[in-house]
Coordinates of C-alpha atoms and ligand atoms in Angstrom, one line a residue:
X1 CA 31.1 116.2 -142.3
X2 CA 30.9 112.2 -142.3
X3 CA 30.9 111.3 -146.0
X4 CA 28.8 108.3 -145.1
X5 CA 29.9 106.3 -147.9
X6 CA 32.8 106.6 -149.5
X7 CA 32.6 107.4 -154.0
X8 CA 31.7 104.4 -155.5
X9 CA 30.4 102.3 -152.7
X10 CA 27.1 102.1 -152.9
X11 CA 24.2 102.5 -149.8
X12 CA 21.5 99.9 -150.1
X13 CA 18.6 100.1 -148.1
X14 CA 15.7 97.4 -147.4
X15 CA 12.3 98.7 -146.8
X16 CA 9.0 96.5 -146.3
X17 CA 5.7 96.6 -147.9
X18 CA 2.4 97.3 -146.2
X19 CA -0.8 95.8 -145.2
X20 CA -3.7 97.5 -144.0
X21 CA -5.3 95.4 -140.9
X22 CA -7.8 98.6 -140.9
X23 CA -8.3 101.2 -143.3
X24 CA -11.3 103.4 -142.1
X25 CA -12.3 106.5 -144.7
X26 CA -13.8 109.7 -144.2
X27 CA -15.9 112.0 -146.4
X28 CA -13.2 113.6 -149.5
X29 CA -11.8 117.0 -148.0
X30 CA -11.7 120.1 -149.8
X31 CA -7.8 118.9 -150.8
X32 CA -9.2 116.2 -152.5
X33 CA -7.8 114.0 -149.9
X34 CA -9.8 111.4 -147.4
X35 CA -9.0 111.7 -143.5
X36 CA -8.2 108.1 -142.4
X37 CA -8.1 105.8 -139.6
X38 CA -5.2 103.8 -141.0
X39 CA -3.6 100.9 -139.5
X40 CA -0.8 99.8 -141.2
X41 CA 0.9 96.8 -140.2
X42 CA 4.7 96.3 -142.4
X43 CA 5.2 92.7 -143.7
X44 CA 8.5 91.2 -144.3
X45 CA 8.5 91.6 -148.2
X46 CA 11.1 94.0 -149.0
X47 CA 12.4 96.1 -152.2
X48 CA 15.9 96.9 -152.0
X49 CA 17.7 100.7 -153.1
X50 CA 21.0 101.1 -154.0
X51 CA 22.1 104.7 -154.2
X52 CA 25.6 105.1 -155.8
X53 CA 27.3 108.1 -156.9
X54 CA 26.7 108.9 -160.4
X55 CA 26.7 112.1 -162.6
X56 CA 23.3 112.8 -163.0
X57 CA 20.0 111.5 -161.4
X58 CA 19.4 107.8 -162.8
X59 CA 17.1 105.4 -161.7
X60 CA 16.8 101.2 -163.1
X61 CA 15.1 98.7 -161.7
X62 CA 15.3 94.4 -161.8
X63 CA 12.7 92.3 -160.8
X64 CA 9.6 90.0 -161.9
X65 CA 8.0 93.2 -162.7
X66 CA 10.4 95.6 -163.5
X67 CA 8.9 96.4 -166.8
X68 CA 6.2 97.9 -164.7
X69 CA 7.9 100.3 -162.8
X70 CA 8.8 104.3 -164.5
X71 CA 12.5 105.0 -164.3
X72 CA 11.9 108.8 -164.8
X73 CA 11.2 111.6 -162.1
X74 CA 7.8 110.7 -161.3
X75 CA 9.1 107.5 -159.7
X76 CA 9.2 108.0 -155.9
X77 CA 12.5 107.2 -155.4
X78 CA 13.9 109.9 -157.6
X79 CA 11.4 112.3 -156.2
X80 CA 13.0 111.7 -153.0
X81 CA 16.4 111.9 -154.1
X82 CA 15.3 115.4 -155.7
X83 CA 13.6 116.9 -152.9
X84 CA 16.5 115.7 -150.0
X85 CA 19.4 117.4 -152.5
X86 CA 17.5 120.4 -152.5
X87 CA 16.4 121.2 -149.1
X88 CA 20.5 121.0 -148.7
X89 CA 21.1 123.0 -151.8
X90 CA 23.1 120.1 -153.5
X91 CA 22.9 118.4 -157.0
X92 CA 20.6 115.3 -156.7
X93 CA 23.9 113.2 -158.4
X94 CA 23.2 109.5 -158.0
X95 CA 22.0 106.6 -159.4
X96 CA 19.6 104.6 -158.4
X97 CA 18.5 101.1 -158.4
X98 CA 15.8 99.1 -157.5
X99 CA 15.7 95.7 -156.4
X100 CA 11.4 94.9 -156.8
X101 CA 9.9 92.5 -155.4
X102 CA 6.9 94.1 -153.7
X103 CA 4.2 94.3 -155.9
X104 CA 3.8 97.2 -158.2
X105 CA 0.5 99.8 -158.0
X106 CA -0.4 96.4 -156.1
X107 CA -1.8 98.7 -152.7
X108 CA 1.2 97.6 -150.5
X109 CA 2.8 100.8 -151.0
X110 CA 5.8 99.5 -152.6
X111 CA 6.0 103.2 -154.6
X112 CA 6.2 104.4 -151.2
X113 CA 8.8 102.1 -149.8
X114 CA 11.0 103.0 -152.9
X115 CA 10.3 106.8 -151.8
X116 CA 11.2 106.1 -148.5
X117 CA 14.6 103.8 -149.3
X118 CA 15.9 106.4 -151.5
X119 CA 16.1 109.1 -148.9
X120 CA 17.2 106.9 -146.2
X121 CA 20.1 105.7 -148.8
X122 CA 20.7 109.4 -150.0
X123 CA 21.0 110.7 -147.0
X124 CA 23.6 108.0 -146.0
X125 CA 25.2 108.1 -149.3
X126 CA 25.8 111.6 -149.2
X127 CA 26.8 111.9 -145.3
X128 CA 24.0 114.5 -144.2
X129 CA 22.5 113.1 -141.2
X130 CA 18.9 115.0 -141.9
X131 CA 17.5 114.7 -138.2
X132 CA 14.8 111.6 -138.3
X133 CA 11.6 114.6 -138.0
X134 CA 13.0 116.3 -141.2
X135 CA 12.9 112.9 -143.0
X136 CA 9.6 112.3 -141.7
X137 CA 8.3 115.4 -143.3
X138 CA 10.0 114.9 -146.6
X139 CA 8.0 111.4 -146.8
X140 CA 4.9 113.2 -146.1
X141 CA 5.6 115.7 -149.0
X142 CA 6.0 112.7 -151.1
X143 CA 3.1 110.6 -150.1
X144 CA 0.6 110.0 -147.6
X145 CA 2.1 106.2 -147.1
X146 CA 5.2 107.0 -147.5
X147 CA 6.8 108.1 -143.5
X148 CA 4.5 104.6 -142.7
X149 CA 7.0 103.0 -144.9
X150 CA 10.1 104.6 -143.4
X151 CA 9.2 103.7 -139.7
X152 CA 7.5 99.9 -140.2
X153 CA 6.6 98.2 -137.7
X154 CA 2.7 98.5 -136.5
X155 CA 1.3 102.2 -136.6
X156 CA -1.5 104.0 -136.5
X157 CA -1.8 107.1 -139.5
X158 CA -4.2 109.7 -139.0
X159 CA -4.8 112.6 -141.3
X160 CA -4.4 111.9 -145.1
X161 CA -2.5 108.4 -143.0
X162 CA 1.0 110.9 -142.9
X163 CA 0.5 111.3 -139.2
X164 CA 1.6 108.0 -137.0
X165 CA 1.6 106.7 -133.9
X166 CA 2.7 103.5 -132.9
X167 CA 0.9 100.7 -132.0
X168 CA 1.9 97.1 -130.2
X169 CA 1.7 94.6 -132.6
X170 CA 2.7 90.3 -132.2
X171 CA 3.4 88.4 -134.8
X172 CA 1.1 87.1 -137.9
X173 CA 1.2 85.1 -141.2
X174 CA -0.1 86.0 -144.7
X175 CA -0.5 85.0 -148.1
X176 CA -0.5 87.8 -150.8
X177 CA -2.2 87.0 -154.2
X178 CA -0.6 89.2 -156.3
X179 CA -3.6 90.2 -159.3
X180 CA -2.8 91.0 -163.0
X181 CA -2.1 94.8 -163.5
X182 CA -2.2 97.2 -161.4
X183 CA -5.3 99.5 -159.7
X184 CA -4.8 103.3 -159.5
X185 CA -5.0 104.7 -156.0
X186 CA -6.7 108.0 -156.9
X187 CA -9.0 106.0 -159.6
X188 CA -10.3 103.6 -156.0
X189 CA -10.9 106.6 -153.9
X190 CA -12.7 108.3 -156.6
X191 CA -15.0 105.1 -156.7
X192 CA -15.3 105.1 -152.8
X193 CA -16.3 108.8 -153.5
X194 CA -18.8 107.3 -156.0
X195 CA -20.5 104.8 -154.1
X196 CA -20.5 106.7 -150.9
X197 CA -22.6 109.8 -153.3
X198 CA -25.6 110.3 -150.9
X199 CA -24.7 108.9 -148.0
X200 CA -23.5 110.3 -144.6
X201 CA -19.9 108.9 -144.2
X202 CA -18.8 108.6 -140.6
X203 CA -15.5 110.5 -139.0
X204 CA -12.8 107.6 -139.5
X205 CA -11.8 106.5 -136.2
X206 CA -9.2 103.5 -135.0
X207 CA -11.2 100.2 -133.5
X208 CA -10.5 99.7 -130.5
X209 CA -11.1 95.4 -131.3
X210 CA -9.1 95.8 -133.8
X211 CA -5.9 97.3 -131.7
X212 CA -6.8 94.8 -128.8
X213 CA -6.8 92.1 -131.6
X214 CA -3.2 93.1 -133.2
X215 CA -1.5 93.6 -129.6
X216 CA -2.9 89.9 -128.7
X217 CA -1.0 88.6 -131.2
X218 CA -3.9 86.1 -131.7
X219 CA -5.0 85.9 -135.5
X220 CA -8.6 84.3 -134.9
X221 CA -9.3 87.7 -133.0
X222 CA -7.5 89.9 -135.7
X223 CA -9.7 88.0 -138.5
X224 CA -13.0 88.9 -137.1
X225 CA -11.4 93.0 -136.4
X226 CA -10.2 93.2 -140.3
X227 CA -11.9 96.3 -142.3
X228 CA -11.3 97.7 -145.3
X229 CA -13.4 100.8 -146.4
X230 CA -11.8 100.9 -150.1
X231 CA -12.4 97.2 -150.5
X232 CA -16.1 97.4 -152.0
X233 CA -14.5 100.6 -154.4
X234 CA -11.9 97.9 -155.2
X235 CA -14.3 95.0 -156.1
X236 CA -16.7 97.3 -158.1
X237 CA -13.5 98.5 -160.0
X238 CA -12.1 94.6 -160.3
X239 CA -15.1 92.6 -159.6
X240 CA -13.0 89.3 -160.1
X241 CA -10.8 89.9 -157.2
X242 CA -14.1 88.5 -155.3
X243 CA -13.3 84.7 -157.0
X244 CA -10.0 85.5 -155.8
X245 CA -10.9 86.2 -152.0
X246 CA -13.3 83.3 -151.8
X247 CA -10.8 80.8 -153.0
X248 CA -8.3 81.8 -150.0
X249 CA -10.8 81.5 -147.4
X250 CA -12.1 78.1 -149.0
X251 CA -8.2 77.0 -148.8
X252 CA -8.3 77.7 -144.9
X253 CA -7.4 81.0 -144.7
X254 CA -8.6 82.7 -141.9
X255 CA -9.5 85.9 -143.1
X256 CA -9.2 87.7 -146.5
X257 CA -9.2 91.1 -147.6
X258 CA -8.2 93.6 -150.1
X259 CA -5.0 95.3 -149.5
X260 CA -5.4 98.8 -149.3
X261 CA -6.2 100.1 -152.4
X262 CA -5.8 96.7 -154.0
X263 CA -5.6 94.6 -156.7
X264 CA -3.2 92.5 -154.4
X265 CA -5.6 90.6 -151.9
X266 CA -4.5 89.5 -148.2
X267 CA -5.2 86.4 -145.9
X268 CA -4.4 86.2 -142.9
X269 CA -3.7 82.6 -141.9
X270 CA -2.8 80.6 -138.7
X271 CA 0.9 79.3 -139.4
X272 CA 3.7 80.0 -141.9
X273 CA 2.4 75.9 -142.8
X274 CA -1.1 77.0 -143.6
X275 CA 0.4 80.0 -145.5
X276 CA 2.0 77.7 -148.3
X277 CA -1.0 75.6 -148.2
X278 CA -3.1 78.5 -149.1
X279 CA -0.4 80.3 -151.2
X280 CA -0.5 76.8 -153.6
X281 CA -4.4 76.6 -153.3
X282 CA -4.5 80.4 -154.2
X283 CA -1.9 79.9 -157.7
X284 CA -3.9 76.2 -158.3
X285 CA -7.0 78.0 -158.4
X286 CA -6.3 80.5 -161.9
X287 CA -7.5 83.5 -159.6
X288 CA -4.1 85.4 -159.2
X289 CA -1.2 85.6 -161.0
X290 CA 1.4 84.7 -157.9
X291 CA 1.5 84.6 -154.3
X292 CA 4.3 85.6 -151.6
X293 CA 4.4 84.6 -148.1
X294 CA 5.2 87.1 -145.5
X295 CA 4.9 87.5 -141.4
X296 CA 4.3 90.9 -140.0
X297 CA 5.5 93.2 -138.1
X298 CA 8.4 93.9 -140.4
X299 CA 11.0 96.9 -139.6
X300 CA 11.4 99.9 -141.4
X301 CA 13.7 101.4 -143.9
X302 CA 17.2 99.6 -143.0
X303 CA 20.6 100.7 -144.5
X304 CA 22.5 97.2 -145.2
X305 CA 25.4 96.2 -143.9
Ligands
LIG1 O1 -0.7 110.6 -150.9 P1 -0.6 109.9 -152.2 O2 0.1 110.7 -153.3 O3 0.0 108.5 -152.1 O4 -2.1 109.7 -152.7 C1 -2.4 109.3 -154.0 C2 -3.8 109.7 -154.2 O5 -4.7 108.9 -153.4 C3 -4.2 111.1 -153.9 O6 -3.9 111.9 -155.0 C4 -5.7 111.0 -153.6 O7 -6.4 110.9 -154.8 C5 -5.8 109.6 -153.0 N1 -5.8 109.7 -151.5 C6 -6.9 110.2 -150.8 N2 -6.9 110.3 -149.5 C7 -5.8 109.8 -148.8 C8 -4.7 109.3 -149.4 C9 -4.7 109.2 -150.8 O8 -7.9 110.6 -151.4 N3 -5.8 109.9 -147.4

């Protein structure tokens, strides 16, 4: 067995964040889940996980919002570590530490990229070699976002968004505004739930615009394709996010839209110039808290040289 790394060097892995450039939402199932037709598009703004050999299972964290993020076992990274050490009948021993910079409970599934570094870094760390398919099914164990953020790229998730397929993507600029606290998941698609009471929701299905849009590569087509089902759920929940949208659009953006489950808001804009014009516009206007600047597609869940 290939010991992968040796004790005390450490595996770090880089994983990307998500947009969603659709996010279509069915009816609740009886699981409680929603069946989705999820697009999810990686964007090159990355946490880092270090996994180092340790004596227990310990996780810390650096990073604007560090304080933010829960260093027991309900943070996904540790969960991860836990459930790769037991479907191999090991002790989870290692430590480790995340290097934040996507936003937290922001809807660009940074949770879920920690989840998905930690086992790509565990399994390296402790030499195992877990075929990728096995992975792939201890992400969806963890969460629904989760294998998106192992694989990156541009995908298509069906199901509860666990089940991908991948779709051709070229290359696009955005500007995240990055809101004040965090929204939860769960609380949004109980709100969807809410608003949609009475109403005959259709089966979530992929546009086909949309796809022709992203494989163009042309962002004037993939701003008229964006949809976001969660995004009015969002709003109700944080109706200033609105103020924020509208002042990326009046700073030239050419599209805006909640990301995922929000609070962090996404424009899609022409040029990686018009992205720091509308990233400083965005943090001039006292309707975020920050902005990054990313360009999409972005790979998957890297082990670092
Ligand atoms: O899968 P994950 O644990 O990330 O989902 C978090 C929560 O988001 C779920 O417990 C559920 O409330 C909601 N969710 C949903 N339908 C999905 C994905 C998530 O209702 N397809």
């Amino acid at each position: 067995m290939s010991t992968g790394a040796g004790a005390g060097a450490g595996v770090t892995v880089r994983v990307p964040a998500k947009v969603n450039v659709q996010l279509a939402v069915g009816a609740a199932r009886p699981d409680g889940f929603h069946d989705l037709a999820n697009v999810f598009l990686a964007v090159s703004l990355f946490d880092e996980v270090t996994a180092t050999l340790a004596d227990s299972l310990t996780v810390s964290c650096t990073g604007p919002d560090a304080d933010q993020v829960p260093l027991d076992r309900t943070n996904l990274a540790a969960r991860a570590a836990e459930t790769l050490a037991a479907r191999h009948g090991i002790s989870p021993s290692v430590h480790l530490h995340i290097a934040k910079n996507i936003p937290v409970a922001g809807g660009m599934a940074g949770g879920s990229a920690d989840g998905a570094a930690a086992l790509v870094a565990c399994d390296a760390l402790w030499g195992l070699n877990t075929p990728l398919a096995e992975l792939l099914d201890i992400c969806a164990e963890l969460g629904s976002d989760v294998p998106f953020s192992l694989v990156g790229g541009a995908a298509l998730g069906t199901g509860r968004g666990e089940l991908l397929t991948p779709v051709e993507a070229g290359t696009f600029h955005w500007v995240f505004a990055v809101a004040d606290g965090g929204l939860s998941t769960p609380a949004v698609f109980r709100e969807f739930d809410r608003l949609a009471e009475g109403r005959e929701i259709p089966e979530p299905v992929a546009s086909p615009a949309l796809l022709a849009a992203l494989a163009s590569g042309d962002p004037e087509a993939l701003a008229g394709a964006l949809s976001n089902d969660l995004q009015p759920a969002a709003l109700s929940l944080r109706p200033s996010l609105a103020a924020t949208l509208g002042a990326g659009v009046e700073a030239g953006a050419l599209a805006a839209l909640v990301s995922g489950s929000g609070p962090t808001t996404a424009f899609l804009v022409r040029d990686p110039e018009s992205a720091l014009k509308v990233a400083a516009a965005l943090e001039a206007s006292g309707t975020c808290r920050t902005t990054r600047v990313a360009s999409s597609p972005a790979p998957g869940a890297v082990v670092l040289p």
